[in-house]
């Protein structure tokens, strides 16, 4: 199985700007990428980073500056056999959670992200293609139906949690097992409760 | 195993007021309760509704008008043997997801909710007590450590999704298998995309 991790090497995670400045967001995105790739490697698969620009990384890098869906579809068109696409901001990813996906039966296996995204796809059908625009999990189910295949859904909070907004950092701080939670603590980001809801604050 | 489902029979789900009026919120909360209790029943366990007020329901009801944590702790104190506490607003609950909890090893088994809540607890240790105030999953881990027991965490998006706010309804509409999603569709609530993010709209 070929496992790719799409990564925005230019201006990642802009929605975290209330908490992290531009350089910090870039560094934090790299830490999350490391967490995801390390978790994939521990399942016994080598991750390939599908990057929008050149990247110095310890994993193989394929550079493609096309929009996300086009870049992923180019990989799907290039490869024979199973391809898994794992988002780079799944800071709670663990080998155990990923193994539940990689070992699942089915020609198209999904993990939905919160808000209708598609955080992990495992495509074993040669005609499956992605479109990450909008409520992608719904579109992906339709595309799978169009090519005559059933989909398998994996029920994982860890993999459903992509980190886009400050409140997502709450989940990283509460449940993170990799370096990502440590990076946040080192940068004085912590969980607080405001108006009965958990959010993050920065004490600097 | 004794399974209780705490339920606010008075003014449930106030944070859904941008989408549902007071009567609708009460009805919707009942539909979610039915979904949760039905899923529990399909695992082979009979749910008991732990209600803040009298309730006409097809399941056994225990009425306790104390605050949530006190009412649950009264159950934990009363019962010998394992007690599971499943929140009534887990609209995506399925028998499969609940079985992963009920069949898990460990003296204290948790499913964390988004934002640091504790959506399911399975307590097999006689001294474990709950406190749902604030970031309860963190407090519950500490309490388990205080009584000298390890905790087991179950990784489930379905059970991590408690329905409190309008954006949570997106998840129900996209992933709901029970009557809850149908109820929303019957009330003209649908998924839309605004500013690149999925939310709900009501077309009436």
Coordinates of C-alpha atoms in Angstrom, one line a residue:
Chain A
X1 CA 0.0 0.0 0.0
X2 CA 1.2 3.5 -1.0
X3 CA 0.5 6.1 1.7
X4 CA 0.6 9.8 0.9
X5 CA 0.3 12.7 3.2
X6 CA -0.7 16.0 1.5
X7 CA 1.1 19.0 3.0
X8 CA 0.8 22.7 2.5
X9 CA 4.4 23.9 2.7
X10 CA 3.6 27.5 2.1
X11 CA 1.1 29.1 4.4
X12 CA -0.4 26.4 6.5
X13 CA -3.0 26.7 9.2
X14 CA -4.0 30.3 8.7
X15 CA -7.1 29.8 10.9
X16 CA -4.9 29.3 13.9
X17 CA -3.7 32.9 13.7
X18 CA -5.6 34.0 16.9
X19 CA -3.2 31.7 18.8
X20 CA 0.0 31.3 16.7
X21 CA 1.9 33.7 14.5
X22 CA 3.0 32.9 11.0
X23 CA 6.3 31.3 11.8
X24 CA 4.8 29.3 14.6
X25 CA 2.0 28.1 12.4
X26 CA 4.6 26.8 9.9
X27 CA 6.6 25.1 12.7
X28 CA 3.4 23.6 14.3
X29 CA 2.3 22.3 10.9
X30 CA 5.6 20.6 10.5
X31 CA 5.3 19.0 14.0
X32 CA 1.9 17.7 13.1
X33 CA 3.2 16.3 9.8
X34 CA 6.0 14.5 11.8
X35 CA 3.4 13.1 14.2
X36 CA 1.3 11.8 11.3
X37 CA 4.2 10.3 9.4
X38 CA 5.7 8.7 12.5
X39 CA 2.3 7.1 13.3
X40 CA 2.1 5.8 9.7
X41 CA 5.7 4.4 9.8
X42 CA 4.8 2.6 13.0
X43 CA 2.0 0.7 11.1
X44 CA 4.8 -0.7 8.9
X45 CA 4.1 1.6 5.9
X46 CA 6.4 4.3 4.6
X47 CA 4.7 7.7 4.2
X48 CA 5.3 9.9 1.1
X49 CA 4.8 13.6 1.7
X50 CA 2.8 15.2 -1.1
X51 CA 4.0 18.7 -0.7
X52 CA 3.1 21.9 -2.5
X53 CA 6.8 23.0 -2.5
X54 CA 10.2 21.6 -1.8
X55 CA 10.5 20.3 1.7
X56 CA 13.4 19.0 3.8
X57 CA 12.0 16.0 5.5
X58 CA 13.0 12.6 6.6
X59 CA 10.4 10.9 4.5
X60 CA 10.2 10.7 0.7
X61 CA 8.7 13.9 -0.8
X62 CA 6.7 14.3 -4.0
X63 CA 6.3 18.0 -5.0
X64 CA 3.1 19.0 -6.8
X65 CA 1.9 22.6 -6.7
X66 CA -1.5 21.8 -8.1
X67 CA -4.6 22.3 -5.9
X68 CA -5.0 19.5 -3.3
X69 CA -7.5 17.4 -5.1
X70 CA -5.6 17.5 -8.4
X71 CA -2.4 16.6 -6.7
X72 CA -4.0 13.6 -4.9
X73 CA -5.7 12.5 -8.1
X74 CA -2.4 12.5 -10.0
X75 CA -1.1 10.1 -7.4
X76 CA -4.2 7.9 -7.6
X77 CA -3.8 7.8 -11.5
X78 CA -0.1 7.0 -11.2
X79 CA -0.2 4.1 -8.8
X80 CA -1.4 0.6 -9.2
X81 CA -2.7 -1.0 -6.1
X82 CA -4.0 0.5 -2.9
X83 CA -3.4 4.1 -2.1
X84 CA -4.1 5.7 1.3
X85 CA -4.4 9.5 1.7
X86 CA -3.9 10.7 5.2
X87 CA -4.2 14.4 6.1
X88 CA -1.2 16.1 7.6
X89 CA -3.0 17.8 10.4
X90 CA -4.4 14.7 12.2
X91 CA -2.4 15.5 15.4
X92 CA -4.1 12.8 17.3
X93 CA -3.3 10.0 14.8
X94 CA -1.9 6.9 16.4
X95 CA -0.7 3.6 14.8
X96 CA -3.6 1.8 16.4
X97 CA -6.2 4.2 14.9
X98 CA -4.5 4.1 11.4
X99 CA -4.3 0.3 11.6
X100 CA -8.1 0.1 11.9
X101 CA -8.2 1.9 8.5
X102 CA -5.4 0.1 6.8
X103 CA -6.7 -3.3 7.9
X104 CA -10.3 -2.6 7.0
X105 CA -12.0 -4.5 4.2
X106 CA -13.5 -2.7 1.3
X107 CA -12.6 -1.1 -2.0
X108 CA -13.0 2.4 -0.6
X109 CA -12.5 3.1 3.1
X110 CA -13.1 6.5 4.7
X111 CA -12.6 8.3 7.9
X112 CA -14.8 11.4 7.9
X113 CA -13.5 14.6 9.5
X114 CA -15.6 16.8 11.6
X115 CA -17.7 19.1 9.5
X116 CA -18.0 16.8 6.5
X117 CA -14.3 16.6 5.5
X118 CA -12.6 13.4 4.5
X119 CA -9.6 12.9 6.7
X120 CA -8.4 9.5 5.5
X121 CA -9.2 7.7 2.3
X122 CA -8.0 4.2 1.4
X123 CA -8.7 3.5 -2.3
X124 CA -8.3 0.0 -3.5
X125 CA -10.5 0.6 -6.6
X126 CA -8.6 2.0 -9.6
X127 CA -11.3 4.4 -10.7
X128 CA -11.8 6.2 -7.4
X129 CA -10.9 9.9 -7.4
X130 CA -11.1 12.6 -4.7
X131 CA -12.7 16.1 -4.5
X132 CA -11.9 17.8 -1.2
X133 CA -14.0 20.8 -1.9
X134 CA -17.1 21.5 0.3
X135 CA -18.7 18.6 2.2
X136 CA -16.4 16.1 0.7
X137 CA -17.5 13.0 2.6
X138 CA -20.9 13.2 1.0
X139 CA -19.3 13.7 -2.5
X140 CA -16.9 10.9 -1.9
X141 CA -19.7 8.5 -1.0
X142 CA -21.5 9.5 -4.2
X143 CA -18.4 9.0 -6.3
X144 CA -17.9 5.5 -4.8
X145 CA -21.5 4.7 -5.6
X146 CA -21.0 6.0 -9.2
X147 CA -18.2 3.5 -9.8
X148 CA -20.3 0.8 -8.3
X149 CA -18.5 0.2 -5.0
X150 CA -19.6 0.2 -1.4
X151 CA -17.7 2.3 1.1
X152 CA -16.5 1.3 4.6
X153 CA -16.5 3.9 7.3
X154 CA -14.1 3.8 10.2
X155 CA -15.4 5.3 13.5
X156 CA -12.4 7.2 15.0
X157 CA -12.4 10.4 16.9
X158 CA -8.6 10.6 16.7
X159 CA -8.7 10.5 12.9
X160 CA -11.8 12.7 12.7
X161 CA -10.0 15.5 14.4
X162 CA -8.1 17.7 11.9
X163 CA -6.6 20.7 13.5
X164 CA -7.8 23.9 11.8
X165 CA -9.1 26.2 14.5
X166 CA -8.0 27.2 18.0
X167 CA -10.7 25.0 19.7
X168 CA -9.2 22.0 17.9
X169 CA -6.1 22.6 20.0
X170 CA -8.1 21.6 23.0
X171 CA -8.3 18.1 21.7
X172 CA -4.6 18.0 21.0
X173 CA -3.8 19.1 24.5
X174 CA -6.2 16.7 26.1
X175 CA -5.6 13.6 24.0
X176 CA -2.3 14.1 22.1
X177 CA 0.3 11.4 22.5
X178 CA 2.9 12.6 20.1
X179 CA 5.2 15.7 20.0
X180 CA 2.4 18.0 19.0
X181 CA 0.9 18.4 22.5
X182 CA 4.4 19.0 23.9
X183 CA 5.0 21.7 21.3
X184 CA 1.9 23.5 22.3
X185 CA 2.8 23.3 26.0
X186 CA 6.3 24.5 25.3
X187 CA 4.6 27.5 23.6
X188 CA 2.4 28.2 26.6
X189 CA -0.8 27.1 25.0
X190 CA -3.2 25.6 27.6
X191 CA -6.8 24.5 28.0
X192 CA -9.1 26.9 29.8
X193 CA -12.9 27.0 30.2
X194 CA -14.8 30.1 29.0
X195 CA -18.6 30.3 29.1
X196 CA -18.9 26.7 30.0
X197 CA -16.9 25.6 27.0
X198 CA -13.3 24.4 26.7
X199 CA -11.0 26.6 24.6
X200 CA -7.3 27.5 24.7
X201 CA -5.4 30.4 26.1
X202 CA -1.8 31.5 25.7
X203 CA 0.0 32.8 28.8
X204 CA 2.8 35.0 27.4
Chain B
X1 CA -24.2 -4.4 33.6
X2 CA -26.5 -1.5 34.5
X3 CA -26.8 1.2 31.8
X4 CA -28.1 4.6 32.7
X5 CA -28.9 7.5 30.3
X6 CA -29.2 10.9 32.1
X7 CA -31.8 13.1 30.6
X8 CA -32.9 16.7 31.1
X9 CA -36.7 16.5 30.9
X10 CA -37.2 20.2 31.5
X11 CA -35.4 22.5 29.2
X12 CA -33.0 20.5 27.1
X13 CA -30.7 21.7 24.4
X14 CA -31.0 25.4 24.8
X15 CA -27.9 26.1 22.7
X16 CA -29.9 24.8 19.6
X17 CA -32.2 27.8 19.9
X18 CA -30.8 29.4 16.7
X19 CA -32.3 26.5 14.7
X20 CA -35.1 24.9 16.9
X21 CA -37.8 26.5 19.0
X22 CA -38.5 25.4 22.6
X23 CA -41.1 22.7 21.7
X24 CA -38.9 21.4 18.9
X25 CA -35.9 21.2 21.1
X26 CA -37.8 19.2 23.6
X27 CA -39.1 16.8 20.9
X28 CA -35.7 16.6 19.3
X29 CA -34.1 15.7 22.6
X30 CA -36.7 12.9 23.0
X31 CA -35.8 11.6 19.5
X32 CA -32.1 11.5 20.4
X33 CA -32.9 9.8 23.7
X34 CA -34.8 7.1 21.8
X35 CA -31.9 6.7 19.4
X36 CA -29.5 6.2 22.2
X37 CA -31.8 3.8 24.2
X38 CA -32.5 1.8 21.1
X39 CA -28.8 1.4 20.3
X40 CA -28.2 0.3 23.9
X41 CA -31.0 -2.2 23.8
X42 CA -29.5 -3.7 20.6
X43 CA -26.3 -4.4 22.5
X44 CA -28.4 -6.7 24.8
X45 CA -28.5 -4.3 27.8
X46 CA -31.7 -2.6 29.0
X47 CA -31.2 1.2 29.4
X48 CA -32.6 3.0 32.4
X49 CA -33.4 6.7 31.8
X50 CA -32.2 8.9 34.7
X51 CA -34.5 11.8 34.3
X52 CA -34.8 15.1 36.1
X53 CA -38.6 14.8 36.0
X54 CA -41.3 12.3 35.4
X55 CA -41.2 11.0 31.9
X56 CA -43.4 8.8 29.8
X57 CA -41.0 6.4 28.1
X58 CA -40.8 2.8 26.9
X59 CA -37.7 2.2 29.1
X60 CA -37.5 2.1 32.9
X61 CA -37.2 5.6 34.4
X62 CA -35.5 6.7 37.6
X63 CA -36.4 10.3 38.5
X64 CA -33.8 12.4 40.4
X65 CA -33.9 16.1 40.3
X66 CA -30.4 16.6 41.7
X67 CA -27.7 18.1 39.4
X68 CA -26.4 15.7 36.9
X69 CA -23.2 14.5 38.7
X70 CA -25.0 14.0 42.0
X71 CA -27.8 12.0 40.3
X72 CA -25.2 9.8 38.5
X73 CA -23.2 9.3 41.7
X74 CA -26.3 8.2 43.5
X75 CA -26.7 5.5 40.9
X76 CA -23.0 4.5 41.2
X77 CA -23.4 4.4 45.0
X78 CA -26.6 2.3 44.8
X79 CA -25.4 -0.4 42.5
X80 CA -23.1 -3.3 42.8
X81 CA -21.2 -4.3 39.7
X82 CA -20.6 -2.5 36.5
X83 CA -22.5 0.7 35.7
X84 CA -22.3 2.4 32.3
X85 CA -23.4 6.1 31.9
X86 CA -24.3 7.0 28.3
X87 CA -25.3 10.6 27.5
X88 CA -28.7 11.1 26.0
X89 CA -27.6 13.4 23.1
X90 CA -25.2 10.9 21.4
X91 CA -27.3 11.0 18.2
X92 CA -24.8 9.0 16.2
X93 CA -24.6 6.1 18.7
X94 CA -24.8 2.7 17.2
X95 CA -24.8 -0.7 18.8
X96 CA -21.4 -1.4 17.2
X97 CA -19.8 1.7 18.7
X98 CA -21.4 1.0 22.2
X99 CA -20.3 -2.6 22.0
X100 CA -16.7 -1.4 21.7
X101 CA -17.1 0.3 25.1
X102 CA -19.2 -2.3 26.8
X103 CA -16.8 -5.1 25.8
X104 CA -13.6 -3.2 26.6
X105 CA -11.4 -4.4 29.4
X106 CA -10.6 -2.1 32.3
X107 CA -12.0 -0.9 35.6
X108 CA -12.8 2.5 34.2
X109 CA -13.6 2.9 30.5
X110 CA -14.2 6.3 28.9
X111 CA -15.3 7.8 25.7
X112 CA -14.3 11.5 25.6
X113 CA -16.6 14.0 24.1
X114 CA -15.4 16.9 21.9
X115 CA -14.3 19.8 24.0
X116 CA -13.2 17.7 27.0
X117 CA -16.5 16.2 28.1
X118 CA -17.1 12.6 29.1
X119 CA -19.7 11.1 26.9
X120 CA -19.6 7.5 28.1
X121 CA -18.3 6.1 31.3
X122 CA -18.2 2.4 32.2
X123 CA -17.3 2.0 35.9
X124 CA -16.4 -1.5 37.2
X125 CA -14.5 -0.1 40.2
X126 CA -16.9 0.5 43.2
X127 CA -15.2 3.8 44.3
X128 CA -15.3 5.6 41.0
X129 CA -17.5 8.8 41.0
X130 CA -18.2 11.4 38.3
X131 CA -18.0 15.2 38.1
X132 CA -19.2 16.5 34.8
X133 CA -18.4 20.1 35.5
X134 CA -15.7 21.7 33.3
X135 CA -13.2 19.7 31.4
X136 CA -14.5 16.5 32.9
X137 CA -12.4 13.9 31.0
X138 CA -9.3 15.4 32.6
X139 CA -10.9 15.3 36.1
X140 CA -12.2 11.8 35.5
X141 CA -8.7 10.5 34.6
X142 CA -7.3 12.1 37.8
X143 CA -10.1 10.5 39.9
X144 CA -9.4 7.1 38.4
X145 CA -5.7 7.6 39.2
X146 CA -6.6 8.7 42.8
X147 CA -8.4 5.4 43.4
X148 CA -5.4 3.5 41.9
X149 CA -6.9 2.4 38.6
X150 CA -5.9 2.8 35.0
X151 CA -8.4 4.0 32.5
X152 CA -9.2 2.6 29.0
X153 CA -10.1 5.1 26.3
X154 CA -12.3 4.1 23.4
X155 CA -11.6 6.0 20.1
X156 CA -15.1 6.7 18.6
X157 CA -16.2 9.7 16.6
X158 CA -19.8 8.6 16.9
X159 CA -19.7 8.6 20.7
X160 CA -17.5 11.7 20.9
X161 CA -20.2 13.7 19.1
X162 CA -22.7 15.0 21.6
X163 CA -25.3 17.3 20.1
X164 CA -25.2 20.7 21.7
X165 CA -24.8 23.4 19.0
X166 CA -26.2 23.9 15.5
X167 CA -22.9 22.8 13.8
X168 CA -23.3 19.5 15.6
X169 CA -26.4 18.9 13.6
X170 CA -24.2 18.7 10.5
X171 CA -22.7 15.5 11.9
X172 CA -26.2 14.1 12.6
X173 CA -27.3 14.8 9.0
X174 CA -24.2 13.4 7.4
X175 CA -23.7 10.3 9.6
X176 CA -26.9 9.6 11.5
X177 CA -28.4 6.2 11.0
X178 CA -31.3 6.4 13.5
X179 CA -34.5 8.5 13.5
X180 CA -32.7 11.6 14.6
X181 CA -31.4 12.5 11.1
X182 CA -34.9 11.9 9.7
X183 CA -36.5 14.1 12.2
X184 CA -34.1 17.0 11.2
X185 CA -34.9 16.4 7.5
X186 CA -38.6 16.4 8.3
X187 CA -38.1 19.8 10.0
X188 CA -36.3 21.2 6.9
X189 CA -32.9 21.3 8.5
X190 CA -30.2 20.7 6.0
X191 CA -26.4 20.9 5.5
X192 CA -25.0 24.0 3.8
X193 CA -21.6 25.4 3.3
X194 CA -20.8 29.0 4.5
X195 CA -17.4 30.5 4.4
X196 CA -15.8 27.1 3.5
X197 CA -17.3 25.4 6.6
X198 CA -20.3 23.1 6.8
X199 CA -23.2 24.4 8.9
X200 CA -27.0 23.9 8.9
X201 CA -29.8 26.0 7.5
X202 CA -33.5 25.8 7.8
X203 CA -35.7 26.3 4.8
X204 CA -39.0 27.4 6.2

